[in-house]
Amino acid sequence: MTIGIIGYGFSATLFLIFSVLLLTSWRGRIEGTYLLIASTTSACWALTAIAFQVQESALTANTYQLFEIAKNIAWFAFLLRLLSILKSAAGGDDGLLRYAPVTIFSVSALLLGVELSAQFFPGVRNWGGTASFQLVGHLGFAIAGLVLIEQLYRSTRPDMRWAVKYLYFGMGILFVYDLFLYADALMFKQVDSALWQARGFTSSLVAPFVAIAATRNPSWSVRVFVSRQVVFHATTMLVAGSYLVLMAAVGYYIRYYGGTWGKATQIAFVFTGVCFLAVVLFSGSLRAKLKVFVNKHFFSYKYDWRDEWLRVVQTLAEGPGGGQILPRVVQAISDSAESRGGYLWTLGEDGRYHCTSRWQVDDISLDLQAESELIAYFQRSDWIIDIDELNKYPERYDNLALDHRVTDIQDAWLIVPIKHHEALIGFALLIRSHSLPSINWEDRDLIKAAAKQAGGYLALLQASEALNRANQFEAFNRLSAFVVHDLKNLIAQLELVVKNAERHKNNPEFMDDAVRTIGNAVNKMGRLLAQLRQGRFESTETKQFYIEESVAQAVNELFAYQPKPQLKVKDNYLEIVADKDRFTAIMIHMIKNAQEATDKDGEVKITV
């Protein structure tokens, strides 16, 4: 296997992959059709070059020549289509360019005729001037291609050149190398074998450049997805590999000319270079700058929005809930701006904005009034404040005057509003980034998206805290009701003892009953205080008992009140499982309410 077969094989593989991507995403646009034909023809041309190297014959040679002409025609058709679109959009006169398609296709037809004649009549190749005519024709193709690229570049608006510049690079590689190859062949009357074999590798560079341009032009009907991580790591490996090759070359030079110290110096130099490379690869700031370079020059959008959205959601969702989500809100927004840290202010119940959380920065104590200029600005605008831009162009921010306590924060950079349903529930202040000296529209969109998602989480946290407070208040109300009922019952029992003490204080049975009543009241008060300390008033002891016993106890405790309660038991031994003291207290409360609602000459009857 020769180097030429490897090079053309690599080129065929890349063009075939690109053709498959174009075919699977084709949406019927004519530009996509031209590009698909050009890519497929280029793949077939590379395959015929491999076939010619594997078995040299008149058939393989002529087939290769035919596909080379077809490849040039296909790329010319695509470029002319783009040029006509640009000229039509600009409304300019085509001038002499209107004759370019006719001229190019006439020369192509003539070359095709010569090649077809040579295939069926091999003697044609021996005619004088035929070979030179073919070389001149291919050289003319290369020159025409470069002229087309120059016209395309001139016709493209400066603000749109980023979308097609890689197409120009790729086509420039193709035609410049052809110009060099066929100019050399015309000079020496034959194609240089080494140049022709290297042509496979140079042509393989065209496919990636055109693919990048296609991703930036949806009208070309290609939706190619290349992982940013793959491109980033591939670029890192390419840079690292180039660096190591350079170090090896310099090391070889040192060893060759270093005399007796050459080998030792080479080892020390290469080892130092490898150590330096390792330090660079693990440098966060350099990796961030390389990622910015890759995103800026190889993708139509700076960010992979799917990955960024998943990152924001994962950052906000991981870890414990409650107040622990506040640092993650700062982290999610800071990571979106590649910031080193930041602070979070949230709206408090007092109407002020309090610094409630931070991430990777020192703690501060700074509250802002709702009437401050910053809060008023965010209430009428969603625009992210770039403090550097505000200092240079205050008119862009309605001449906003920030509190000096905010601007005095070390490395203060961006202030991001956090809203939910148009209500400002907080804002974040981000610390300056090492890798992003400034932000553009796409950076702002990403930061806004992260802030909106964070706003939803903050609103959910505030709603949860409000619900928790409401539940606690409701529990306190229930607790208060039970406490009042129990206190009323205890007061009634003790009041009855005091009322009867004057008449029966010399009666030993009364004294025994009074002591039991007071002891019962003390026990109830003890249980009540214990439950108050626990913050709840719930049943703590359940057991099985007879209902009539509990009701009878309640009747006995209230028997001294008018009208006297009357108990009638129809069914004995009715069992229930509950807190007996609580059940008895409820019965006492019901009977006491009935007595208070009935005249003294009335009746209160309880039936079990």
Short mmCIF file of N, CA and C in Angstrom, two decimals, residues 18-102:
data_model
loop_
_atom_site.label_atom_id
_atom_site.label_comp_id
_atom_site.label_asym_id
_atom_site.label_seq_id
_atom_site.Cartn_x
_atom_site.Cartn_y
_atom_site.Cartn_z
N PHE A 18 -19.48 12.93 4.35
CA PHE A 18 -20.15 14.21 4.13
C PHE A 18 -21.35 14.05 3.21
N SER A 19 -21.23 13.23 2.19
CA SER A 19 -22.35 13.00 1.27
C SER A 19 -23.52 12.33 1.98
N VAL A 20 -23.23 11.37 2.85
CA VAL A 20 -24.30 10.70 3.60
C VAL A 20 -25.02 11.69 4.50
N LEU A 21 -24.26 12.56 5.16
CA LEU A 21 -24.88 13.57 6.02
C LEU A 21 -25.75 14.52 5.20
N LEU A 22 -25.27 14.91 4.04
CA LEU A 22 -26.07 15.77 3.17
C LEU A 22 -27.34 15.07 2.71
N LEU A 23 -27.22 13.81 2.34
CA LEU A 23 -28.37 13.07 1.82
C LEU A 23 -29.43 12.85 2.89
N THR A 24 -29.02 12.53 4.11
CA THR A 24 -29.98 12.26 5.18
C THR A 24 -30.68 13.51 5.66
N SER A 25 -30.09 14.68 5.41
CA SER A 25 -30.71 15.92 5.89
C SER A 25 -31.21 16.80 4.74
N TRP A 26 -31.28 16.24 3.56
CA TRP A 26 -31.68 17.04 2.40
C TRP A 26 -33.14 17.46 2.51
N ARG A 27 -33.40 18.75 2.24
CA ARG A 27 -34.75 19.29 2.37
C ARG A 27 -35.25 19.90 1.06
N GLY A 28 -34.71 19.41 -0.04
CA GLY A 28 -35.22 19.83 -1.34
C GLY A 28 -34.68 21.14 -1.85
N ARG A 29 -33.71 21.75 -1.19
CA ARG A 29 -33.14 23.01 -1.65
C ARG A 29 -32.12 22.74 -2.76
N ILE A 30 -32.11 23.61 -3.76
CA ILE A 30 -31.26 23.38 -4.93
C ILE A 30 -29.79 23.48 -4.57
N GLU A 31 -29.44 24.37 -3.61
CA GLU A 31 -28.04 24.47 -3.21
C GLU A 31 -27.55 23.16 -2.60
N GLY A 32 -28.42 22.53 -1.81
CA GLY A 32 -28.06 21.24 -1.23
C GLY A 32 -27.86 20.17 -2.28
N THR A 33 -28.64 20.25 -3.36
CA THR A 33 -28.48 19.28 -4.45
C THR A 33 -27.12 19.43 -5.12
N TYR A 34 -26.77 20.68 -5.44
CA TYR A 34 -25.45 20.93 -6.05
C TYR A 34 -24.31 20.45 -5.15
N LEU A 35 -24.43 20.76 -3.86
CA LEU A 35 -23.36 20.38 -2.92
C LEU A 35 -23.27 18.86 -2.78
N LEU A 36 -24.42 18.19 -2.76
CA LEU A 36 -24.43 16.73 -2.66
C LEU A 36 -23.77 16.10 -3.89
N ILE A 37 -24.09 16.63 -5.08
CA ILE A 37 -23.48 16.09 -6.31
C ILE A 37 -21.97 16.32 -6.29
N ALA A 38 -21.53 17.51 -5.87
CA ALA A 38 -20.10 17.81 -5.84
C ALA A 38 -19.36 16.91 -4.85
N SER A 39 -19.95 16.70 -3.69
CA SER A 39 -19.30 15.85 -2.69
C SER A 39 -19.24 14.40 -3.14
N THR A 40 -20.34 13.90 -3.70
CA THR A 40 -20.36 12.51 -4.17
C THR A 40 -19.39 12.30 -5.33
N THR A 41 -19.34 13.26 -6.24
CA THR A 41 -18.40 13.16 -7.36
C THR A 41 -16.96 13.18 -6.88
N SER A 42 -16.67 13.98 -5.86
CA SER A 42 -15.31 14.02 -5.31
C SER A 42 -14.94 12.69 -4.68
N ALA A 43 -15.91 12.05 -4.00
CA ALA A 43 -15.64 10.73 -3.42
C ALA A 43 -15.35 9.71 -4.52
N CYS A 44 -16.15 9.74 -5.59
CA CYS A 44 -15.92 8.81 -6.70
C CYS A 44 -14.57 9.08 -7.38
N TRP A 45 -14.22 10.36 -7.51
CA TRP A 45 -12.92 10.71 -8.09
C TRP A 45 -11.77 10.13 -7.27
N ALA A 46 -11.87 10.23 -5.94
CA ALA A 46 -10.82 9.67 -5.09
C ALA A 46 -10.76 8.15 -5.21
N LEU A 47 -11.92 7.50 -5.34
CA LEU A 47 -11.94 6.04 -5.49
C LEU A 47 -11.31 5.62 -6.81
N THR A 48 -11.58 6.37 -7.88
CA THR A 48 -10.95 6.02 -9.17
C THR A 48 -9.44 6.24 -9.13
N ALA A 49 -8.99 7.23 -8.34
CA ALA A 49 -7.55 7.43 -8.18
C ALA A 49 -6.91 6.23 -7.48
N ILE A 50 -7.63 5.66 -6.51
CA ILE A 50 -7.14 4.46 -5.84
C ILE A 50 -7.08 3.30 -6.83
N ALA A 51 -8.15 3.15 -7.61
CA ALA A 51 -8.18 2.07 -8.60
C ALA A 51 -7.04 2.20 -9.61
N PHE A 52 -6.74 3.42 -10.02
CA PHE A 52 -5.65 3.64 -10.97
C PHE A 52 -4.29 3.25 -10.37
N GLN A 53 -4.11 3.50 -9.07
CA GLN A 53 -2.84 3.14 -8.44
C GLN A 53 -2.74 1.64 -8.19
N VAL A 54 -3.88 1.00 -7.93
CA VAL A 54 -3.86 -0.45 -7.71
C VAL A 54 -3.55 -1.18 -9.01
N GLN A 55 -4.17 -0.75 -10.09
CA GLN A 55 -3.96 -1.40 -11.39
C GLN A 55 -3.94 -0.34 -12.48
N GLU A 56 -2.77 -0.02 -12.95
CA GLU A 56 -2.64 0.98 -14.00
C GLU A 56 -3.04 0.36 -15.34
N SER A 57 -4.02 0.99 -15.97
CA SER A 57 -4.47 0.53 -17.29
C SER A 57 -5.13 1.71 -17.98
N ALA A 58 -5.40 1.53 -19.25
CA ALA A 58 -6.06 2.60 -20.00
C ALA A 58 -7.44 2.89 -19.44
N LEU A 59 -8.15 1.82 -19.02
CA LEU A 59 -9.50 1.99 -18.49
C LEU A 59 -9.48 2.81 -17.20
N THR A 60 -8.62 2.41 -16.24
CA THR A 60 -8.58 3.14 -14.96
C THR A 60 -8.08 4.57 -15.15
N ALA A 61 -7.11 4.76 -16.07
CA ALA A 61 -6.59 6.10 -16.31
C ALA A 61 -7.66 7.01 -16.90
N ASN A 62 -8.38 6.50 -17.91
CA ASN A 62 -9.42 7.31 -18.54
C ASN A 62 -10.58 7.58 -17.58
N THR A 63 -10.93 6.55 -16.78
CA THR A 63 -12.02 6.75 -15.80
C THR A 63 -11.64 7.82 -14.79
N TYR A 64 -10.38 7.78 -14.34
CA TYR A 64 -9.91 8.80 -13.40
C TYR A 64 -10.00 10.19 -14.02
N GLN A 65 -9.57 10.33 -15.28
CA GLN A 65 -9.61 11.62 -15.94
C GLN A 65 -11.05 12.12 -16.10
N LEU A 66 -11.95 11.20 -16.43
CA LEU A 66 -13.36 11.59 -16.58
C LEU A 66 -13.93 12.12 -15.27
N PHE A 67 -13.64 11.42 -14.18
CA PHE A 67 -14.18 11.84 -12.88
C PHE A 67 -13.51 13.12 -12.38
N GLU A 68 -12.25 13.35 -12.78
CA GLU A 68 -11.62 14.62 -12.38
C GLU A 68 -12.33 15.79 -13.06
N ILE A 69 -12.65 15.62 -14.33
CA ILE A 69 -13.38 16.67 -15.03
C ILE A 69 -14.78 16.83 -14.43
N ALA A 70 -15.44 15.70 -14.15
CA ALA A 70 -16.78 15.76 -13.56
C ALA A 70 -16.75 16.43 -12.19
N LYS A 71 -15.69 16.15 -11.42
CA LYS A 71 -15.55 16.77 -10.09
C LYS A 71 -15.44 18.28 -10.23
N ASN A 72 -14.62 18.75 -11.15
CA ASN A 72 -14.47 20.19 -11.35
C ASN A 72 -15.78 20.84 -11.80
N ILE A 73 -16.48 20.15 -12.72
CA ILE A 73 -17.76 20.68 -13.19
C ILE A 73 -18.74 20.80 -12.03
N ALA A 74 -18.79 19.78 -11.17
CA ALA A 74 -19.73 19.79 -10.04
C ALA A 74 -19.43 20.94 -9.08
N TRP A 75 -18.16 21.14 -8.75
CA TRP A 75 -17.82 22.24 -7.84
C TRP A 75 -18.06 23.59 -8.49
N PHE A 76 -17.79 23.71 -9.79
CA PHE A 76 -18.07 24.96 -10.48
C PHE A 76 -19.57 25.26 -10.47
N ALA A 77 -20.38 24.24 -10.68
CA ALA A 77 -21.83 24.44 -10.68
C ALA A 77 -22.30 24.95 -9.31
N PHE A 78 -21.77 24.38 -8.26
CA PHE A 78 -22.14 24.80 -6.91
C PHE A 78 -21.70 26.24 -6.65
N LEU A 79 -20.46 26.56 -6.99
CA LEU A 79 -19.95 27.91 -6.75
C LEU A 79 -20.68 28.95 -7.59
N LEU A 80 -20.98 28.61 -8.85
CA LEU A 80 -21.73 29.54 -9.71
C LEU A 80 -23.14 29.76 -9.18
N ARG A 81 -23.73 28.72 -8.62
CA ARG A 81 -25.07 28.86 -8.03
C ARG A 81 -25.01 29.85 -6.85
N LEU A 82 -24.02 29.71 -6.00
CA LEU A 82 -23.88 30.63 -4.87
C LEU A 82 -23.62 32.05 -5.35
N LEU A 83 -22.79 32.18 -6.39
CA LEU A 83 -22.48 33.51 -6.91
C LEU A 83 -23.71 34.18 -7.49
N SER A 84 -24.55 33.41 -8.19
CA SER A 84 -25.77 33.99 -8.76
C SER A 84 -26.72 34.45 -7.66
N ILE A 85 -26.79 33.70 -6.57
CA ILE A 85 -27.65 34.10 -5.44
C ILE A 85 -27.15 35.40 -4.83
N LEU A 86 -25.83 35.50 -4.64
CA LEU A 86 -25.26 36.71 -4.05
C LEU A 86 -25.47 37.92 -4.96
N LYS A 87 -25.27 37.73 -6.27
CA LYS A 87 -25.47 38.82 -7.20
C LYS A 87 -26.92 39.27 -7.25
N SER A 88 -27.83 38.31 -7.20
CA SER A 88 -29.26 38.65 -7.23
C SER A 88 -29.65 39.41 -5.96
N ALA A 89 -29.11 38.97 -4.82
CA ALA A 89 -29.43 39.64 -3.56
C ALA A 89 -28.89 41.07 -3.54
N ALA A 90 -27.70 41.26 -4.15
CA ALA A 90 -27.10 42.60 -4.18
C ALA A 90 -27.72 43.49 -5.24
N GLY A 91 -28.40 42.87 -6.23
CA GLY A 91 -29.02 43.65 -7.29
C GLY A 91 -28.04 44.25 -8.27
N GLY A 92 -26.82 43.67 -8.36
CA GLY A 92 -25.80 44.19 -9.26
C GLY A 92 -25.83 43.52 -10.61
N ASP A 93 -25.02 44.08 -11.52
CA ASP A 93 -24.92 43.54 -12.88
C ASP A 93 -23.89 42.42 -12.90
N ASP A 94 -24.25 41.31 -13.54
CA ASP A 94 -23.33 40.18 -13.61
C ASP A 94 -22.11 40.48 -14.48
N GLY A 95 -22.22 41.36 -15.44
CA GLY A 95 -21.10 41.69 -16.31
C GLY A 95 -20.65 40.48 -17.11
N LEU A 96 -19.33 40.33 -17.17
CA LEU A 96 -18.76 39.23 -17.94
C LEU A 96 -19.00 37.88 -17.27
N LEU A 97 -19.40 37.91 -16.00
CA LEU A 97 -19.59 36.64 -15.30
C LEU A 97 -20.76 35.85 -15.86
N ARG A 98 -21.64 36.53 -16.58
CA ARG A 98 -22.77 35.79 -17.16
C ARG A 98 -22.29 34.78 -18.20
N TYR A 99 -21.10 35.03 -18.78
CA TYR A 99 -20.56 34.10 -19.78
C TYR A 99 -19.69 33.02 -19.15
N ALA A 100 -19.43 33.13 -17.85
CA ALA A 100 -18.55 32.15 -17.20
C ALA A 100 -19.10 30.74 -17.27
N PRO A 101 -20.38 30.51 -16.98
CA PRO A 101 -20.88 29.13 -17.05
C PRO A 101 -20.72 28.53 -18.44
N VAL A 102 -21.03 29.33 -19.48
CA VAL A 102 -20.93 28.81 -20.85
C VAL A 102 -19.48 28.46 -21.17
#
